[in-house]
PDB file of C-alpha atoms in Angstrom:
ATOM      1  CA  MET R   1      40.667 126.013 131.330  1.00 83.00           C
ATOM      2  CA  LEU R   2      41.099 126.336 127.786  1.00 92.00           C
ATOM      3  CA  SER R   3      38.299 126.468 125.362  1.00 90.00           C
ATOM      4  CA  GLY R   4      37.699 127.169 121.602  1.00 92.00           C
ATOM      5  CA  PRO R   5      39.440 125.833 118.484  1.00 93.00           C
ATOM      6  CA  LYS R   6      42.692 123.801 118.636  1.00 95.00           C
ATOM      7  CA  PRO R   7      45.395 126.461 117.824  1.00 95.00           C
ATOM      8  CA  GLU R   8      47.733 125.912 114.783  1.00 94.00           C
ATOM      9  CA  TRP R   9      50.301 128.251 116.588  1.00 97.00           C
ATOM     10  CA  LEU R  10      51.522 128.531 120.110  1.00 98.00           C
ATOM     11  CA  THR R  11      53.284 131.790 120.802  1.00 98.00           C
ATOM     12  CA  PHE R  12      55.904 132.373 123.457  1.00 98.00           C
ATOM     13  CA  ASP R  13      57.309 135.108 125.505  1.00 98.00           C
ATOM     14  CA  CYS R  14      61.221 134.262 125.334  1.00 98.00           C
ATOM     15  CA  TYR R  15      62.953 135.919 128.228  1.00 97.00           C
ATOM     16  CA  GLY R  16      61.885 134.597 131.642  1.00 97.00           C
ATOM     17  CA  THR R  17      59.664 131.847 129.846  1.00 98.00           C
ATOM     18  CA  LEU R  18      62.090 130.035 127.693  1.00 98.00           C
ATOM     19  CA  ILE R  19      65.434 131.820 128.613  1.00 98.00           C
ATOM     20  CA  GLN R  20      66.888 132.355 131.994  1.00 97.00           C
ATOM     21  CA  TRP R  21      66.503 136.153 131.895  1.00 96.00           C
ATOM     22  CA  ASP R  22      66.678 136.872 135.807  1.00 94.00           C
ATOM     23  CA  GLU R  23      69.655 134.758 136.310  1.00 95.00           C
ATOM     24  CA  GLY R  24      71.374 136.038 133.220  1.00 95.00           C
ATOM     25  CA  LEU R  25      70.640 139.718 134.076  1.00 95.00           C
ATOM     26  CA  LEU R  26      71.794 139.290 137.668  1.00 95.00           C
ATOM     27  CA  ALA R  27      75.206 137.877 136.540  1.00 96.00           C
ATOM     28  CA  ALA R  28      75.459 140.833 134.001  1.00 95.00           C
ATOM     29  CA  VAL R  29      74.864 143.365 136.671  1.00 95.00           C
ATOM     30  CA  GLU R  30      77.155 141.740 139.066  1.00 95.00           C
ATOM     31  CA  THR R  31      80.048 141.955 136.419  1.00 95.00           C
ATOM     32  CA  ILE R  32      78.972 145.622 135.836  1.00 94.00           C
ATOM     33  CA  LEU R  33      79.152 146.624 139.399  1.00 93.00           C
ATOM     34  CA  ALA R  34      82.340 144.723 140.053  1.00 92.00           C
ATOM     35  CA  ASN R  35      83.855 146.917 137.117  1.00 89.00           C
ATOM     36  CA  HIS R  36      83.183 149.965 139.345  1.00 85.00           C
ATOM     37  CA  PRO R  37      84.920 149.299 142.587  1.00 82.00           C
ATOM     38  CA  GLY R  38      83.540 151.223 145.629  1.00 76.00           C
ATOM     39  CA  SER R  39      79.918 150.892 144.612  1.00 77.00           C
ATOM     40  CA  ASN R  40      77.523 150.730 147.572  1.00 81.00           C
ATOM     41  CA  SER R  41      74.557 149.599 145.243  1.00 86.00           C
ATOM     42  CA  GLU R  42      73.455 145.905 145.429  1.00 93.00           C
ATOM     43  CA  PRO R  43      72.712 144.068 142.117  1.00 94.00           C
ATOM     44  CA  PRO R  44      68.979 143.755 142.849  1.00 95.00           C
ATOM     45  CA  THR R  45      68.632 147.503 143.508  1.00 95.00           C
ATOM     46  CA  LEU R  46      70.330 148.325 140.112  1.00 95.00           C
ATOM     47  CA  ILE R  47      67.868 145.709 138.295  1.00 96.00           C
ATOM     48  CA  ARG R  48      65.027 147.299 139.700  1.00 96.00           C
ATOM     49  CA  VAL R  49      65.924 150.915 138.816  1.00 97.00           C
ATOM     50  CA  TYR R  50      67.014 149.750 135.307  1.00 96.00           C
ATOM     51  CA  ASP R  51      63.703 147.741 134.755  1.00 95.00           C
ATOM     52  CA  LYS R  52      61.801 150.999 135.638  1.00 97.00           C
ATOM     53  CA  HIS R  53      63.702 153.201 133.044  1.00 97.00           C
ATOM     54  CA  GLU R  54      63.644 150.345 130.415  1.00 96.00           C
ATOM     55  CA  HIS R  55      59.720 149.970 130.477  1.00 95.00           C
ATOM     56  CA  ALA R  56      59.363 153.785 130.330  1.00 97.00           C
ATOM     57  CA  LEU R  57      61.709 154.060 127.373  1.00 97.00           C
ATOM     58  CA  GLU R  58      59.873 151.122 125.488  1.00 97.00           C
ATOM     59  CA  ALA R  59      56.695 153.081 125.656  1.00 95.00           C
ATOM     60  CA  GLU R  60      58.241 156.193 124.021  1.00 96.00           C
ATOM     61  CA  ARG R  61      57.896 157.108 120.295  1.00 94.00           C
ATOM     62  CA  PRO R  62      59.584 157.052 118.001  1.00 95.00           C
ATOM     63  CA  HIS R  63      60.584 153.343 118.504  1.00 96.00           C
ATOM     64  CA  LYS R  64      64.218 152.730 119.303  1.00 97.00           C
ATOM     65  CA  SER R  65      66.136 149.465 119.117  1.00 97.00           C
ATOM     66  CA  PHE R  66      66.338 147.274 122.272  1.00 96.00           C
ATOM     67  CA  ARG R  67      70.107 147.856 122.269  1.00 94.00           C
ATOM     68  CA  ALA R  68      69.528 151.639 122.480  1.00 95.00           C
ATOM     69  CA  VAL R  69      66.796 151.216 125.058  1.00 96.00           C
ATOM     70  CA  ALA R  70      68.940 149.091 127.199  1.00 95.00           C
ATOM     71  CA  GLY R  71      71.930 151.324 126.943  1.00 93.00           C
ATOM     72  CA  GLU R  72      69.826 154.387 127.933  1.00 95.00           C
ATOM     73  CA  ALA R  73      67.999 152.653 130.731  1.00 96.00           C
ATOM     74  CA  LEU R  74      71.366 151.407 132.222  1.00 95.00           C
ATOM     75  CA  ARG R  75      72.835 154.834 132.099  1.00 95.00           C
ATOM     76  CA  LEU R  76      69.926 156.546 133.832  1.00 97.00           C
ATOM     77  CA  ALA R  77      69.740 153.712 136.437  1.00 96.00           C
ATOM     78  CA  MET R  78      73.306 154.124 137.204  1.00 94.00           C
ATOM     79  CA  GLU R  79      73.073 158.081 137.362  1.00 94.00           C
ATOM     80  CA  GLU R  80      70.012 157.739 139.665  1.00 95.00           C
ATOM     81  CA  LEU R  81      72.066 155.532 141.954  1.00 93.00           C
ATOM     82  CA  LYS R  82      75.058 157.767 141.577  1.00 92.00           C
ATOM     83  CA  LEU R  83      77.233 155.133 140.025  1.00 92.00           C
ATOM     84  CA  ASN R  84      79.830 155.710 137.498  1.00 88.00           C
ATOM     85  CA  TYR R  85      78.747 154.644 133.964  1.00 89.00           C
ATOM     86  CA  ALA R  86      80.989 153.679 131.163  1.00 89.00           C
ATOM     87  CA  PRO R  87      79.818 152.943 127.496  1.00 87.00           C
ATOM     88  CA  ASP R  88      81.317 149.441 127.868  1.00 91.00           C
ATOM     89  CA  ASP R  89      78.752 148.584 130.658  1.00 93.00           C
ATOM     90  CA  ILE R  90      75.986 148.287 128.080  1.00 90.00           C
ATOM     91  CA  GLU R  91      78.219 145.824 126.078  1.00 92.00           C
ATOM     92  CA  VAL R  92      78.337 143.714 129.153  1.00 94.00           C
ATOM     93  CA  LEU R  93      74.613 143.631 129.337  1.00 92.00           C
ATOM     94  CA  THR R  94      73.467 143.190 125.884  1.00 90.00           C
ATOM     95  CA  GLY R  95      76.456 140.826 124.970  1.00 91.00           C
ATOM     96  CA  SER R  96      75.387 138.587 127.790  1.00 94.00           C
ATOM     97  CA  ILE R  97      71.746 138.329 126.558  1.00 95.00           C
ATOM     98  CA  SER R  98      72.317 136.237 123.684  1.00 94.00           C
ATOM     99  CA  ARG R  99      74.357 133.557 125.732  1.00 95.00           C
ATOM    100  CA  MET R 100      71.408 133.227 128.450  1.00 96.00           C
ATOM    101  CA  PRO R 101      70.576 129.469 128.301  1.00 97.00           C
ATOM    102  CA  PRO R 102      67.003 128.038 128.215  1.00 98.00           C
ATOM    103  CA  PHE R 103      65.573 126.626 131.477  1.00 98.00           C
ATOM    104  CA  PRO R 104      66.550 123.003 132.032  1.00 97.00           C
ATOM    105  CA  GLU R 105      63.132 121.623 130.727  1.00 98.00           C
ATOM    106  CA  VAL R 106      62.302 123.949 127.799  1.00 98.00           C
ATOM    107  CA  VAL R 107      63.988 122.128 125.028  1.00 98.00           C
ATOM    108  CA  SER R 108      62.317 118.849 125.703  1.00 98.00           C
ATOM    109  CA  ALA R 109      59.032 120.432 126.350  1.00 98.00           C
ATOM    110  CA  LEU R 110      59.314 122.427 122.859  1.00 98.00           C
ATOM    111  CA  GLY R 111      59.884 119.223 121.400  1.00 98.00           C
ATOM    112  CA  LEU R 112      56.797 117.550 122.753  1.00 98.00           C
ATOM    113  CA  LEU R 113      54.733 120.456 121.627  1.00 98.00           C
ATOM    114  CA  LYS R 114      56.154 120.243 117.983  1.00 98.00           C
ATOM    115  CA  ALA R 115      55.380 116.407 118.187  1.00 98.00           C
ATOM    116  CA  GLN R 116      51.717 117.356 118.962  1.00 97.00           C
ATOM    117  CA  GLY R 117      51.532 119.247 115.846  1.00 96.00           C
ATOM    118  CA  PHE R 118      51.754 122.827 117.097  1.00 97.00           C
ATOM    119  CA  LYS R 119      53.704 125.530 115.281  1.00 97.00           C
ATOM    120  CA  LEU R 120      55.926 127.544 117.650  1.00 98.00           C
ATOM    121  CA  CYS R 121      56.608 131.328 117.369  1.00 98.00           C
ATOM    122  CA  ILE R 122      58.380 133.706 119.749  1.00 98.00           C
ATOM    123  CA  ILE R 123      57.109 137.177 120.337  1.00 98.00           C
ATOM    124  CA  SER R 124      59.854 139.131 122.184  1.00 98.00           C
ATOM    125  CA  ASN R 125      60.715 142.617 123.347  1.00 98.00           C
ATOM    126  CA  THR R 126      64.247 142.627 121.652  1.00 97.00           C
ATOM    127  CA  ASP R 127      66.347 142.923 118.414  1.00 97.00           C
ATOM    128  CA  ASP R 128      66.756 140.243 115.815  1.00 98.00           C
ATOM    129  CA  ASP R 129      70.492 140.014 116.297  1.00 96.00           C
ATOM    130  CA  ILE R 130      70.351 139.687 120.093  1.00 96.00           C
ATOM    131  CA  ILE R 131      67.668 136.943 120.202  1.00 98.00           C
ATOM    132  CA  ALA R 132      69.489 134.892 117.608  1.00 97.00           C
ATOM    133  CA  GLY R 133      71.793 133.298 120.039  1.00 97.00           C
ATOM    134  CA  ASN R 134      68.846 132.313 122.328  1.00 98.00           C
ATOM    135  CA  VAL R 135      66.957 130.679 119.429  1.00 98.00           C
ATOM    136  CA  ALA R 136      70.013 128.772 118.414  1.00 98.00           C
ATOM    137  CA  GLN R 137      69.989 127.063 121.783  1.00 98.00           C
ATOM    138  CA  LEU R 138      66.374 125.630 121.293  1.00 98.00           C
ATOM    139  CA  ASP R 139      67.328 122.738 118.845  1.00 97.00           C
ATOM    140  CA  GLY R 140      65.389 124.236 115.779  1.00 97.00           C
ATOM    141  CA  HIS R 141      61.939 123.972 117.447  1.00 98.00           C
ATOM    142  CA  ILE R 142      61.085 127.404 116.812  1.00 98.00           C
ATOM    143  CA  ASP R 143      59.287 127.997 113.540  1.00 98.00           C
ATOM    144  CA  ARG R 144      59.027 131.887 113.511  1.00 98.00           C
ATOM    145  CA  VAL R 145      60.521 134.813 115.599  1.00 98.00           C
ATOM    146  CA  ILE R 146      58.740 138.040 115.970  1.00 98.00           C
ATOM    147  CA  THR R 147      60.842 140.871 117.688  1.00 98.00           C
ATOM    148  CA  ALA R 148      60.068 144.415 118.678  1.00 98.00           C
ATOM    149  CA  GLN R 149      62.572 145.414 116.048  1.00 98.00           C
ATOM    150  CA  GLN R 150      60.385 143.941 113.266  1.00 98.00           C
ATOM    151  CA  ALA R 151      57.119 145.319 114.652  1.00 98.00           C
ATOM    152  CA  GLY R 152      58.395 148.753 115.613  1.00 98.00           C
ATOM    153  CA  ALA R 153      56.782 148.484 119.119  1.00 98.00           C
ATOM    154  CA  TYR R 154      57.292 146.634 122.465  1.00 98.00           C
ATOM    155  CA  LYS R 155      54.847 144.624 124.452  1.00 97.00           C
ATOM    156  CA  PRO R 156      52.316 145.186 125.997  1.00 96.00           C
ATOM    157  CA  ALA R 157      51.316 147.440 122.924  1.00 97.00           C
ATOM    158  CA  GLN R 158      48.685 146.069 120.634  1.00 96.00           C
ATOM    159  CA  GLN R 159      50.851 146.895 117.659  1.00 97.00           C
ATOM    160  CA  ILE R 160      53.402 144.032 118.243  1.00 98.00           C
ATOM    161  CA  PHE R 161      50.649 141.463 118.784  1.00 97.00           C
ATOM    162  CA  ASP R 162      48.838 142.599 115.668  1.00 97.00           C
ATOM    163  CA  PHE R 163      51.969 142.491 113.597  1.00 98.00           C
ATOM    164  CA  ALA R 164      52.735 138.932 114.916  1.00 97.00           C
ATOM    165  CA  HIS R 165      49.169 137.612 114.360  1.00 96.00           C
ATOM    166  CA  ASN R 166      49.176 139.182 110.804  1.00 97.00           C
ATOM    167  CA  ALA R 167      52.375 137.711 110.180  1.00 97.00           C
ATOM    168  CA  LEU R 168      51.182 134.155 111.146  1.00 96.00           C
ATOM    169  CA  GLY R 169      48.028 134.867 109.146  1.00 95.00           C
ATOM    170  CA  LEU R 170      45.692 134.280 112.210  1.00 92.00           C
ATOM    171  CA  GLY R 171      43.069 136.236 114.356  1.00 90.00           C
ATOM    172  CA  ARG R 172      43.608 136.423 118.078  1.00 87.00           C
ATOM    173  CA  GLY R 173      41.409 133.202 118.571  1.00 87.00           C
ATOM    174  CA  GLY R 174      43.637 131.215 116.725  1.00 90.00           C
ATOM    175  CA  ILE R 175      46.615 131.200 118.985  1.00 94.00           C
ATOM    176  CA  VAL R 176      47.498 130.236 122.516  1.00 97.00           C
ATOM    177  CA  HIS R 177      50.207 132.519 124.158  1.00 98.00           C
ATOM    178  CA  ILE R 178      52.639 131.161 126.729  1.00 98.00           C
ATOM    179  CA  CYS R 179      54.469 133.621 129.040  1.00 98.00           C
ATOM    180  CA  ALA R 180      55.850 134.495 132.152  1.00 96.00           C
ATOM    181  CA  SER R 181      55.626 138.295 132.464  1.00 94.00           C
ATOM    182  CA  PRO R 182      52.465 139.688 134.114  1.00 94.00           C
ATOM    183  CA  HIS R 183      52.786 143.292 133.200  1.00 92.00           C
ATOM    184  CA  LEU R 184      53.677 142.735 129.665  1.00 95.00           C
ATOM    185  CA  ASP R 185      52.034 139.565 128.240  1.00 97.00           C
ATOM    186  CA  LEU R 186      49.107 139.045 130.692  1.00 96.00           C
ATOM    187  CA  ALA R 187      48.259 142.696 130.308  1.00 96.00           C
ATOM    188  CA  ALA R 188      48.146 142.112 126.573  1.00 96.00           C
ATOM    189  CA  ALA R 189      46.080 139.078 126.902  1.00 96.00           C
ATOM    190  CA  ARG R 190      43.624 140.947 129.112  1.00 96.00           C
ATOM    191  CA  ASP R 191      43.392 143.945 126.794  1.00 96.00           C
ATOM    192  CA  LEU R 192      43.260 142.052 123.407  1.00 95.00           C
ATOM    193  CA  GLY R 193      41.676 138.917 124.391  1.00 94.00           C
ATOM    194  CA  PHE R 194      43.645 136.159 123.144  1.00 96.00           C
ATOM    195  CA  ARG R 195      44.021 132.765 125.299  1.00 97.00           C
ATOM    196  CA  CYS R 196      47.131 132.776 127.537  1.00 97.00           C
ATOM    197  CA  ILE R 197      48.992 130.109 129.706  1.00 98.00           C
ATOM    198  CA  TRP R 198      51.112 131.758 132.498  1.00 98.00           C
ATOM    199  CA  ILE R 199      54.388 130.264 133.480  1.00 98.00           C
ATOM    200  CA  ASP R 200      54.834 131.301 137.154  1.00 97.00           C
ATOM    201  CA  ARG R 201      58.587 130.385 137.921  1.00 95.00           C
ATOM    202  CA  GLY R 202      58.110 131.694 141.531  1.00 91.00           C
ATOM    203  CA  THR R 203      60.167 134.963 140.750  1.00 91.00           C
ATOM    204  CA  GLY R 204      57.879 137.102 142.928  1.00 89.00           C
ATOM    205  CA  ARG R 205      56.018 138.668 139.885  1.00 90.00           C
ATOM    206  CA  LYS R 206      52.349 139.039 140.917  1.00 90.00           C
ATOM    207  CA  PRO R 207      49.427 138.164 138.741  1.00 89.00           C
ATOM    208  CA  LEU R 208      47.310 140.900 137.556  1.00 94.00           C
ATOM    209  CA  PRO R 209      44.436 141.730 140.064  1.00 95.00           C
ATOM    210  CA  ASP R 210      41.853 142.033 137.247  1.00 96.00           C
ATOM    211  CA  TYR R 211      42.804 139.072 134.957  1.00 96.00           C
ATOM    212  CA  ALA R 212      43.216 135.341 135.226  1.00 95.00           C
ATOM    213  CA  PRO R 213      45.029 133.459 132.635  1.00 97.00           C
ATOM    214  CA  ASN R 214      43.495 130.259 131.290  1.00 96.00           C
ATOM    215  CA  ALA R 215      46.047 128.177 133.031  1.00 97.00           C
ATOM    216  CA  VAL R 216      49.083 128.495 135.366  1.00 97.00           C
ATOM    217  CA  PHE R 217      52.109 126.364 135.673  1.00 98.00           C
ATOM    218  CA  ARG R 218      55.440 126.493 137.245  1.00 97.00           C
ATOM    219  CA  THR R 219      57.339 125.184 134.374  1.00 98.00           C
ATOM    220  CA  LEU R 220      56.864 124.768 130.681  1.00 98.00           C
ATOM    221  CA  ASP R 221      56.964 120.732 130.856  1.00 98.00           C
ATOM    222  CA  ARG R 222      53.429 120.905 132.327  1.00 98.00           C
ATOM    223  CA  VAL R 223      52.092 122.481 129.257  1.00 98.00           C
ATOM    224  CA  PRO R 224      52.434 119.497 126.632  1.00 98.00           C
ATOM    225  CA  PRO R 225      50.430 117.052 128.741  1.00 98.00           C
ATOM    226  CA  PHE R 226      47.726 119.874 129.586  1.00 98.00           C
ATOM    227  CA  LEU R 227      47.399 120.712 125.682  1.00 97.00           C
ATOM    228  CA  ALA R 228      47.307 116.990 124.976  1.00 97.00           C
ATOM    229  CA  SER R 229      44.416 116.510 127.397  1.00 96.00           C
ATOM    230  CA  THR R 230      42.439 119.636 126.369  1.00 95.00           C
ATOM    231  CA  ILE R 231      39.062 118.723 124.456  1.00 93.00           C
ATOM    232  CA  TRP R 232      38.992 121.514 121.689  1.00 93.00           C
ATOM    233  CA  ASP R 233      35.847 122.739 119.855  1.00 87.00           C
TER     234      ASP R 233
END
């Protein structure tokens, strides 16, 4: 359950929480593999190996743009799986991200949260130009977008959350974060101590064994009535 003061801001993970990341990534990877006839790798295998390299590269210093990280992660994944790699492959991937649509209930749920008086901010591991296409699909409900490009760091690093909270003029107790990623956002909530709602969309991602979010819902449309019924300090 949530407790504490009513937050002025709700912050959100974008991809997987608001935007259909898994579905869009699968479609992009299927296109990439189709462009390399004779491949014996299945899309889920390439996605798993790509994810491994992406998260490792995001933890490196100095900070690299998401476009550079995604390109290098895809190249390393395809080399590991002994697949031919072409520079155009990364354009298939990054070019598809901006077009990934929101989940069906997201726009209306964001509208309800705005009507309840909350300000809405996205905190995302991406570049400004990539996420712009996704934000444009959210009907103007988002008040602020904080990216890894702006912060010079990727989640779950404290740096990106400190950057976001400073930009909003709030301490960690002044927000509620809503997310779908256990190993990025829930890990940060555990380590930094901000309130958090997990949107568990049934993707198979497991909760952290040493952390329980304040609430868990399958879809975002459960959040507005939950917050409306919460008794704040």
